[in-house]
Structures are given as C-alpha cells and as structure tokens.
Short mmCIF file of C-alpha atoms in Angstrom, two decimals:
data_model
loop_
_atom_site.label_atom_id
_atom_site.label_comp_id
_atom_site.label_asym_id
_atom_site.label_seq_id
_atom_site.Cartn_x
_atom_site.Cartn_y
_atom_site.Cartn_z
CA MET W 1 19.05 -25.49 -28.92
CA ALA W 2 16.16 -24.04 -26.87
CA VAL W 3 14.88 -26.06 -23.93
CA THR W 4 11.32 -27.29 -24.52
CA LEU W 5 8.40 -28.16 -22.30
CA ALA W 6 9.06 -31.83 -23.07
CA ASP W 7 12.63 -31.45 -21.77
CA VAL W 8 11.34 -30.12 -18.48
CA ALA W 9 8.78 -32.92 -18.26
CA ALA W 10 11.47 -35.55 -18.87
CA ARG W 11 13.77 -34.06 -16.23
CA ALA W 12 10.95 -33.90 -13.66
CA GLY W 13 9.56 -37.33 -14.55
CA VAL W 14 6.07 -36.03 -15.29
CA SER W 15 3.91 -35.40 -18.34
CA SER W 16 4.05 -32.19 -20.39
CA ALA W 17 0.48 -31.49 -19.30
CA THR W 18 1.57 -31.53 -15.67
CA VAL W 19 4.37 -29.07 -16.42
CA SER W 20 1.83 -26.77 -18.09
CA ARG W 21 -0.44 -26.96 -15.05
CA VAL W 22 2.39 -26.07 -12.70
CA LEU W 23 3.54 -23.12 -14.79
CA SER W 24 0.04 -21.73 -15.27
CA GLY W 25 -0.68 -21.96 -11.53
CA ASP W 26 -4.38 -22.44 -12.18
CA TYR W 27 -4.73 -26.20 -11.65
CA PRO W 28 -4.34 -28.36 -8.54
CA VAL W 29 -0.96 -30.11 -8.47
CA ALA W 30 0.49 -32.01 -5.54
CA GLY W 31 3.13 -30.04 -3.65
CA THR W 32 5.95 -32.54 -4.21
CA THR W 33 5.20 -32.67 -7.94
CA ARG W 34 5.09 -28.87 -8.19
CA SER W 35 8.46 -28.63 -6.44
CA ARG W 36 9.99 -31.23 -8.78
CA VAL W 37 8.76 -29.40 -11.86
CA LEU W 38 9.95 -25.98 -10.71
CA ARG W 39 13.33 -27.43 -9.81
CA ALA W 40 13.62 -28.86 -13.33
CA VAL W 41 12.65 -25.48 -14.79
CA ALA W 42 15.43 -23.81 -12.80
CA GLU W 43 18.05 -26.44 -13.62
CA LEU W 44 17.33 -26.33 -17.36
CA GLU W 45 16.83 -22.53 -17.36
CA TYR W 46 13.56 -23.02 -19.19
CA VAL W 47 11.90 -19.75 -20.26
CA VAL W 48 8.15 -19.67 -20.74
CA ASP W 49 6.86 -17.89 -23.83
CA GLY W 50 5.24 -15.01 -21.91
CA PRO W 51 2.83 -13.60 -24.53
CA ALA W 52 1.68 -17.01 -25.69
CA SER W 53 1.30 -18.23 -22.13
CA ALA W 54 -0.70 -15.14 -21.16
CA LEU W 55 -3.07 -15.71 -24.07
CA ALA W 56 -3.61 -19.33 -23.12
CA ALA W 57 -3.78 -18.95 -19.36
CA ALA W 58 -6.16 -17.17 -17.02
CA SER W 59 -3.34 -14.92 -15.79
CA SER W 60 0.22 -13.95 -16.62
CA ASP W 61 3.24 -13.70 -14.33
CA LEU W 62 2.84 -9.92 -13.88
CA LEU W 63 2.30 -8.20 -10.55
CA GLY W 64 1.35 -4.54 -10.93
CA ILE W 65 2.21 -1.95 -8.27
CA LEU W 66 0.49 1.42 -8.59
CA VAL W 67 2.14 4.39 -6.86
CA ASN W 68 1.38 8.12 -6.86
CA ASP W 69 5.01 9.26 -7.08
CA ILE W 70 7.91 6.83 -7.30
CA ALA W 71 10.30 9.65 -6.29
CA ASP W 72 8.49 9.98 -2.94
CA PRO W 73 10.28 7.82 -0.34
CA PHE W 74 6.90 6.69 1.03
CA PHE W 75 5.98 4.96 -2.21
CA GLY W 76 9.52 3.82 -2.96
CA ILE W 77 9.75 1.98 0.36
CA VAL W 78 6.34 0.33 -0.01
CA ALA W 79 6.89 -0.68 -3.65
CA GLY W 80 10.36 -2.01 -2.84
CA ALA W 81 8.98 -4.12 -0.01
CA VAL W 82 6.25 -5.56 -2.25
CA GLN W 83 8.80 -6.47 -4.89
CA GLY W 84 11.10 -7.87 -2.22
CA GLU W 85 8.51 -10.54 -1.47
CA LEU W 86 8.76 -11.69 -5.07
CA ASP W 87 12.50 -12.18 -4.74
CA SER W 88 12.78 -13.54 -1.20
CA GLY W 89 10.31 -16.39 -1.33
CA THR W 90 11.68 -19.78 -0.31
CA ASP W 91 8.56 -21.74 -1.20
CA ASP W 92 9.20 -23.20 -4.65
CA ARG W 93 5.52 -24.05 -4.97
CA VAL W 94 4.79 -20.34 -5.48
CA PRO W 95 5.24 -19.25 -9.13
CA ARG W 96 7.72 -16.42 -9.67
CA ARG W 97 6.24 -13.06 -10.68
CA LEU W 98 7.52 -10.00 -12.51
CA ALA W 99 6.79 -6.69 -10.76
CA VAL W 100 5.73 -3.73 -12.90
CA VAL W 101 5.67 -0.36 -11.09
CA CYS W 102 3.15 2.10 -12.55
CA ASN W 103 3.66 5.76 -11.60
CA THR W 104 0.29 7.54 -11.72
CA GLY W 105 1.59 10.98 -10.77
CA GLY W 106 -1.48 11.26 -8.54
CA SER W 107 -3.76 11.32 -11.60
CA PRO W 108 -7.07 9.46 -11.11
CA GLU W 109 -7.41 9.02 -14.87
CA ARG W 110 -3.95 7.49 -15.15
CA GLU W 111 -4.75 5.15 -12.28
CA LEU W 112 -7.75 3.80 -14.20
CA THR W 113 -5.71 3.55 -17.40
CA TYR W 114 -3.02 1.46 -15.74
CA LEU W 115 -5.65 -0.86 -14.28
CA THR W 116 -7.11 -1.38 -17.75
CA LEU W 117 -3.67 -2.09 -19.20
CA LEU W 118 -2.88 -4.56 -16.44
CA GLN W 119 -6.21 -6.25 -17.03
CA ARG W 120 -5.33 -6.66 -20.72
CA GLN W 121 -2.06 -8.29 -19.66
CA ARG W 122 -3.99 -10.65 -17.34
CA ALA W 123 -1.97 -9.53 -14.33
CA ALA W 124 -1.85 -12.15 -11.59
CA ALA W 125 -2.04 -9.50 -8.85
CA ILE W 126 -2.20 -5.73 -8.39
CA VAL W 127 -1.22 -3.69 -5.33
CA LEU W 128 -2.61 -0.13 -5.17
CA THR W 129 -0.66 2.08 -2.75
CA GLY W 130 -1.35 5.43 -1.07
CA GLY W 131 -4.50 7.36 -0.31
CA ALA W 132 -7.55 7.15 -2.55
CA VAL W 133 -9.24 10.03 -4.37
CA GLU W 134 -12.61 10.79 -2.79
CA ASP W 135 -14.36 11.98 -5.95
CA PRO W 136 -17.56 9.88 -6.17
CA ALA W 137 -17.33 9.37 -9.93
CA HIS W 138 -13.75 8.16 -9.74
CA ARG W 139 -14.51 5.97 -6.75
CA ALA W 140 -17.31 4.27 -8.70
CA SER W 141 -15.12 3.78 -11.78
CA LEU W 142 -12.26 2.43 -9.66
CA ALA W 143 -14.54 -0.02 -7.85
CA ALA W 144 -15.90 -1.26 -11.20
CA ARG W 145 -12.39 -1.82 -12.56
CA LEU W 146 -11.32 -3.67 -9.42
CA ARG W 147 -14.43 -5.86 -9.49
CA ARG W 148 -13.74 -6.86 -13.09
CA LEU W 149 -10.12 -7.65 -12.33
CA ALA W 150 -10.98 -9.64 -9.21
CA ALA W 151 -13.73 -11.53 -11.03
CA GLY W 152 -11.13 -12.55 -13.60
CA GLY W 153 -8.91 -14.06 -10.91
CA THR W 154 -6.50 -11.16 -10.28
CA ARG W 155 -5.56 -10.72 -6.62
CA ILE W 156 -6.21 -7.12 -5.53
CA VAL W 157 -4.54 -5.57 -2.48
CA LEU W 158 -5.03 -1.98 -1.31
CA CYS W 159 -2.05 -0.75 0.71
CA GLY W 160 -2.28 2.53 2.60
CA ARG W 161 -5.83 3.31 1.51
CA PRO W 162 -9.25 2.50 2.95
CA PRO W 163 -11.04 -0.72 1.99
CA LEU W 164 -13.71 -0.72 -0.66
CA ASP W 165 -17.23 0.22 0.31
CA PRO W 166 -18.62 -2.77 2.27
CA LEU W 167 -21.71 -2.65 0.06
CA GLU W 168 -19.54 -3.62 -2.90
CA PRO W 169 -18.89 -7.35 -3.53
CA ASP W 170 -15.76 -8.24 -1.64
CA ALA W 171 -15.03 -11.90 -0.94
CA THR W 172 -12.20 -11.97 1.55
CA ALA W 173 -11.37 -15.67 1.53
CA MET W 174 -8.18 -16.04 -0.42
CA PRO W 175 -6.33 -19.37 -0.29
CA GLY W 176 -2.59 -19.52 0.16
CA PRO W 177 -0.16 -21.62 -1.88
CA ASP W 178 -0.94 -24.78 0.10
CA ALA W 179 -4.67 -24.71 -0.65
CA GLU W 180 -4.42 -26.62 -3.92
CA ALA W 181 -1.83 -29.07 -2.64
CA ALA W 182 -3.96 -29.78 0.42
CA ALA W 183 -6.90 -30.55 -1.84
CA ILE W 184 -4.98 -33.31 -3.62
CA PRO W 185 -5.29 -36.63 -1.77
CA GLY W 186 -2.23 -38.81 -1.29
CA PRO W 187 -1.76 -42.26 -2.81
CA ASP W 188 -3.34 -43.94 0.22
CA CYS W 189 -6.55 -41.92 -0.02
CA GLU W 190 -9.80 -43.71 -0.74
CA PRO W 191 -10.72 -43.43 -4.45
CA ASP W 192 -14.08 -41.80 -3.64
CA ALA W 193 -12.25 -38.99 -1.84
CA ARG W 194 -10.50 -37.80 -4.99
CA PRO W 195 -13.52 -36.13 -6.66
CA VAL W 196 -14.44 -34.50 -3.35
CA ALA W 197 -10.91 -33.17 -2.85
CA ALA W 198 -10.77 -31.88 -6.41
CA ALA W 199 -14.09 -30.11 -5.91
CA ARG W 200 -12.73 -28.49 -2.75
CA GLY W 201 -9.72 -27.26 -4.71
CA ARG W 202 -11.98 -25.72 -7.35
CA SER W 203 -14.09 -24.08 -4.63
CA ALA W 204 -10.99 -22.59 -3.02
CA ARG W 205 -9.88 -21.13 -6.34
CA ARG W 206 -13.35 -19.69 -6.97
CA ALA W 207 -13.33 -18.14 -3.48
CA ALA W 208 -10.17 -16.23 -4.44
CA ARG W 209 -12.07 -14.50 -7.23
CA GLY W 210 -13.53 -11.19 -6.16
CA ALA W 211 -11.19 -10.85 -3.17
CA VAL W 212 -10.06 -7.28 -2.45
CA LEU W 213 -7.82 -7.15 0.63
CA THR W 214 -6.60 -4.08 2.48
CA VAL W 215 -3.43 -3.20 4.41
CA ALA W 216 -4.40 0.05 6.16
CA PHE W 217 -2.62 2.67 8.26
CA ASP W 218 -4.14 4.32 11.33
CA ASN W 219 -3.75 7.87 10.01
CA HIS W 220 -6.43 9.19 12.35
CA GLY W 221 -4.80 7.70 15.44
CA GLY W 222 -1.34 8.87 14.42
CA ALA W 223 -2.39 12.49 13.92
CA HIS W 224 -4.31 12.38 17.20
CA ALA W 225 -1.15 11.21 19.01
CA LEU W 226 0.97 13.98 17.45
CA THR W 227 -1.49 16.70 18.40
CA ALA W 228 -1.85 15.31 21.92
CA HIS W 229 1.94 15.43 22.24
CA LEU W 230 2.02 19.13 21.31
CA LEU W 231 -0.88 19.90 23.64
CA ALA W 232 0.93 18.12 26.46
CA LEU W 233 3.93 20.39 25.86
CA GLY W 234 1.65 23.39 26.40
CA HIS W 235 0.94 24.49 22.82
CA ARG W 236 -2.48 26.03 22.13
CA HIS W 237 -1.82 27.79 18.81
CA ILE W 238 -1.24 24.75 16.59
CA GLY W 239 -1.33 25.12 12.83
CA TYR W 240 -1.78 22.31 10.30
CA VAL W 241 -0.32 22.20 6.78
CA ALA W 242 -2.47 19.52 5.14
CA GLY W 243 -2.07 17.53 1.96
CA PRO W 244 -4.43 17.47 -1.04
CA SER W 245 -7.99 17.95 0.16
CA GLU W 246 -9.38 15.24 -2.14
CA ARG W 247 -7.26 12.43 -0.67
CA THR W 248 -8.47 10.04 2.03
CA THR W 249 -5.11 10.24 3.80
CA THR W 250 -5.52 13.99 4.21
CA ARG W 251 -9.04 13.69 5.57
CA HIS W 252 -8.16 10.99 8.09
CA ARG W 253 -5.07 12.75 9.43
CA LEU W 254 -6.84 16.10 9.66
CA ALA W 255 -9.77 14.46 11.46
CA GLY W 256 -7.41 12.92 14.01
CA HIS W 257 -5.73 16.28 14.61
CA ARG W 258 -9.03 18.07 15.13
CA ALA W 259 -10.39 15.32 17.37
CA ALA W 260 -7.41 15.80 19.69
CA LEU W 261 -7.93 19.57 19.72
CA ALA W 262 -11.60 19.12 20.54
CA ALA W 263 -10.87 16.59 23.29
CA HIS W 264 -8.61 19.15 25.00
CA GLY W 265 -10.89 22.11 24.32
CA ALA W 266 -7.97 23.75 22.51
CA ALA W 267 -9.78 25.13 19.45
CA GLY W 268 -13.30 25.42 18.12
CA PRO W 269 -14.21 24.48 14.54
CA ASP W 270 -13.77 28.03 13.17
CA ARG W 271 -10.35 28.52 14.72
CA ALA W 272 -9.21 25.04 13.68
CA GLU W 273 -10.23 25.87 10.11
CA ARG W 274 -8.30 29.16 10.17
CA LEU W 275 -5.20 27.32 11.38
CA THR W 276 -5.44 24.74 8.58
CA VAL W 277 -3.82 25.31 5.18
CA HIS W 278 -4.29 22.87 2.30
CA ALA W 279 -0.97 23.23 0.50
CA GLY W 280 -2.05 21.08 -2.47
CA GLY W 281 0.57 18.35 -2.35
CA TYR W 282 2.96 16.25 -0.30
CA ASP W 283 6.27 17.81 -1.37
CA ARG W 284 8.68 20.32 0.18
CA SER W 285 7.50 23.30 -1.87
CA CYS W 286 3.93 22.76 -0.69
CA GLY W 287 5.15 22.77 2.89
CA TYR W 288 7.01 26.02 2.31
CA ARG W 289 4.01 27.76 0.73
CA GLY W 290 1.68 26.36 3.38
CA ALA W 291 3.82 27.68 6.24
CA VAL W 292 4.04 31.14 4.67
CA GLU W 293 0.25 31.27 4.39
CA LEU W 294 -0.19 29.94 7.93
CA LEU W 295 2.07 32.63 9.38
CA ARG W 296 0.13 35.26 7.43
CA ARG W 297 -3.18 34.02 8.85
CA ALA W 298 -2.01 33.30 12.38
CA PRO W 299 1.36 34.84 13.34
CA GLU W 300 0.75 33.67 16.92
CA THR W 301 1.29 30.03 15.81
CA THR W 302 3.67 28.17 18.14
CA ALA W 303 3.54 24.70 16.54
CA VAL W 304 2.88 23.26 13.08
CA LEU W 305 1.82 19.75 12.11
CA ALA W 306 2.70 18.84 8.54
CA ALA W 307 0.96 16.43 6.18
CA ASN W 308 4.11 14.29 6.06
CA ASP W 309 7.84 14.50 6.73
CA THR W 310 8.68 15.98 3.32
CA VAL W 311 6.13 18.76 3.82
CA ALA W 312 7.62 19.33 7.29
CA LEU W 313 11.01 20.07 5.71
CA GLY W 314 9.40 22.83 3.66
CA VAL W 315 7.71 24.18 6.77
CA CYS W 316 11.06 24.33 8.59
CA ALA W 317 12.65 26.17 5.64
CA ALA W 318 9.86 28.77 5.57
CA LEU W 319 10.18 29.34 9.32
CA ARG W 320 13.93 29.84 9.03
CA ASP W 321 13.46 32.33 6.19
CA ALA W 322 10.98 34.20 8.39
CA GLY W 323 13.62 34.48 11.13
CA LEU W 324 11.99 31.87 13.37
CA ARG W 325 13.86 29.05 15.10
CA VAL W 326 12.76 25.41 15.33
CA PRO W 327 11.77 24.51 18.03
CA GLN W 328 12.60 27.57 20.16
CA ASP W 329 10.02 29.76 18.37
CA VAL W 330 7.86 27.23 16.54
CA SER W 331 7.72 23.45 16.98
CA VAL W 332 7.31 21.30 13.86
CA ALA W 333 6.11 17.70 13.50
CA GLY W 334 5.84 15.48 10.43
CA PHE W 335 4.28 12.12 9.64
CA ASP W 336 5.54 8.76 8.27
CA ASP W 337 9.10 8.75 9.78
CA LEU W 338 10.82 8.64 6.40
CA PRO W 339 14.55 7.76 6.46
CA PHE W 340 15.77 11.38 6.43
CA SER W 341 13.65 12.42 9.43
CA ALA W 342 16.20 11.37 12.03
CA ASP W 343 18.97 13.25 10.19
CA ALA W 344 17.09 16.53 9.74
CA ALA W 345 18.36 19.49 11.76
CA PRO W 346 16.80 19.39 14.25
CA GLY W 347 15.65 15.79 14.22
CA LEU W 348 12.00 15.63 13.21
CA THR W 349 9.27 14.59 15.62
CA THR W 350 6.89 12.41 13.65
CA VAL W 351 4.64 9.37 13.58
CA ARG W 352 6.30 6.19 12.40
CA LEU W 353 4.33 4.09 9.95
CA PRO W 354 5.77 0.61 9.30
CA LEU W 355 6.07 1.15 5.54
CA GLN W 356 8.49 -1.72 4.95
CA GLU W 357 6.35 -4.15 6.90
CA ALA W 358 3.14 -2.98 5.25
CA GLY W 359 4.62 -3.44 1.79
CA ALA W 360 5.81 -6.92 2.72
CA VAL W 361 2.36 -7.89 4.00
CA ALA W 362 0.76 -6.53 0.82
CA GLY W 363 3.22 -8.51 -1.28
CA GLN W 364 2.49 -11.71 0.63
CA LEU W 365 -1.26 -11.22 0.23
CA ALA W 366 -0.79 -10.54 -3.48
CA LEU W 367 1.23 -13.73 -3.89
CA GLY W 368 -1.15 -15.76 -1.75
CA THR W 369 1.61 -16.72 0.70
CA ARG W 370 -0.22 -15.08 3.60
CA PRO W 371 -3.78 -15.90 4.72
CA ALA W 372 -6.39 -13.19 4.33
CA PRO W 373 -6.95 -11.19 7.54
CA PRO W 374 -10.31 -11.38 9.32
CA GLY W 375 -12.75 -9.14 7.50
CA GLY W 376 -10.26 -8.63 4.68
CA THR W 377 -8.44 -5.73 6.37
CA THR W 378 -5.31 -5.56 8.49
CA THR W 379 -4.37 -2.25 10.14
CA MET W 380 -0.69 -1.59 10.75
CA PRO W 381 0.31 0.00 14.09
CA HIS W 382 1.77 3.50 14.38
CA ALA W 383 4.26 4.91 16.89
CA LEU W 384 4.93 8.45 18.08
CA VAL W 385 8.62 9.34 17.61
CA VAL W 386 9.66 12.41 19.63
CA ARG W 387 12.81 14.20 18.47
CA ALA W 388 14.28 17.68 18.83
CA SER W 389 11.90 19.59 16.52
CA THR W 390 9.24 19.91 19.22
CA ALA W 391 9.56 21.63 22.59
CA VAL W 392 7.55 23.70 25.07
CA PRO W 393 6.19 26.95 23.59
CA ARG W 394 8.23 30.14 23.86
CA ALA W 395 7.69 32.27 26.93
CA GLY W 396 4.62 34.44 26.74
CA ALA W 397 3.13 32.58 23.76
#
C-alpha cells in the first residue's frame, strides 16, 4: 500500500498541512520541525506526486543546468560539480532537487527554448554555464526570460558568463536555508513578535525573487598572464587562435592577450589582427584549421595562444603536420587546464580555471545554501600553469 501524506505526518508528529509546507519549501517552518518531517519522508520512502505537486506549488524540485556542449570537458566538469551539490548536502532542511542537464549545442534559440520549458515546469533553480552570445537581440530576449523566471521565484545563477546588464532589475539578496527558520520565533518568544517574525520571513522570500547571481571567471586576466609569460620568454611573433567571435569568453580572452601585447609594445593593432584567427569553435578541428591559416598568414610565428586546451591540441597537430616541433620551433599555450592538459605530449602550458569549485559555488547559490556575494557576483581566481609546451624562441626568430 502506498505511503500517504497522512502517514508521514503521523510519523513526524505534525499535521498534514505542515508536511505539505515542508515539501513545497515555500512556507516558513521551524528548522527542527522541517528536519523531523524530512526524516519521516526518508524513513517511509514517501514519494511526492511530482506533476500534481508542481501544479499546486510555486516551484517544482527541478534544477536546470544549461551547457553548450556536454561532450566538452569544461561543461562536463562544471555541470557535474553543480549536480554534486545536490547529492552531497548534509543539511536536511534543504529540499532535494533533481538536476536536468540541457545541451544547447551553442544555439541561442535552443537556449531560449530550454528556459521556456523549464519555466513551464516551474524549475526551482537554473544554472546557465559558459560564455554568452553577444547578439543584442538575443541578449534582450535572454534577459526577458530570466526576469520572468526570477520574478516567479526561480533562482538564477550565471556560471562562466558575465552578469546581466546592471540597468536590468537584479536583486542580489537571496536568503539561505536558515532564513525561514530564523524568522520563526521559539516557544519563549513574546506573542507580539510572531507576526513581525512571519513578516520578516515573507520579506526574505520576496527578496529572493528577481535575484540573478553570477560566478565569473577572469578570462581577461588569464589571457594577459599567458601572453606576458610568452613575452618574458622572448617571443615577439605571437599568434592567437580564438574561439567564436560572438561569444563573450572569446572577446574577454582576446582583449587580455592584446592588452599584454600593447603593454610590452610587442604588436600594434594591425599586426595583432593579422596574427589572430577566429577558428569558429572550441574543438580540436577548429584549432587545426586555425593554425594552418595562421601559418599561411604569418610563417614567422614562434608562439600560439589557443582559445582553450582542446583547441591547443589541434594547433599542436597542425604544427606537427607542417614539420614544426613544439616547443622547439613554436610554443603553444591553452586555457582552462582541462584534465588531459598535463598528459599531453608535451605537457600543455595553460591557465587553470577552478571549474570544479566554480560549479560547486553555483550549485550552492542555486540551492540557497550559500549567501549571495556582495554585488551579486563572485569572480573565481585563475593561475598560470607552465609546462613543457612553451620555451624560448628558436635561434634567429
């Protein structure tokens, strides 16, 4: 016989209404009561009727994770870390969530479609990963979708992309799991304090609406550090195989690279443009094609920065096929420090982004187990990782 809501209430020693409040997560319930109810749910293996609950409640138990390419290790690591926060929580006052990974394939239209579908499912939270498309029309449509979702109570976290335009509504106060419990006075509280505490709880929940938080990477600073490293080795003919031109990640990394060149007087704008190839993607084949084009434009190139580590592998392959050695003839550097970078031959010099940590932070913000950062944005640190793929330029270069 199926376990009912009344069975859970009896086991926890509370009313059925209290069980409903705990499971919906949208009403203030004392922390000890919430723990007792969730323990009873686990012991009885009670399963909530998901569709019916979603229709009746302000949100469901879904957490959406949007990625550009699930086969790309960058997105796999971030998405896995977000989902890991759903499984590793020890606070039984936080409702369990079901992660749904949505693979957009880099399509702006598909990104908007998934957001609409998640809105229909009343998703409790959504994490959008990777660089944003800079097309003004898409940016406006995306901001409108996110505003509607946030206004409906869905927690929105941007991970690895810039924050929304500051002119757009963006309340950054987002209460954690203790906010409601703290708003409930104990048995010794004065009676007049109860309405005040309840009002505070409602205010905290309203403050969560409209919140769009950001976990950002310092792509500009990372690319600047890589270029400075190559300049310090003595390179002056440094090519750049960039990612898709319409992505914010590409723009920020390219800007950091060119800022370092300008600071060292290594290349003017025209020469920097000639030494830059937009390969069209972030995969190995784009790196290969980009390196072939770069060598055609500038055969004097002694070093190549790649859009990411995967692109760098394609660059290395193209150089080998052209009879050039890495790093004896041409140095190569990547970005991200993906797991294979240390095992490449030679080991790949790169910039390490804390992808696992960033995904975990995004997951905590999405669950409300981590307080919102000041200003709504937290920027993760980067680190230059020097390996064997970069060296001083060849003699006479």
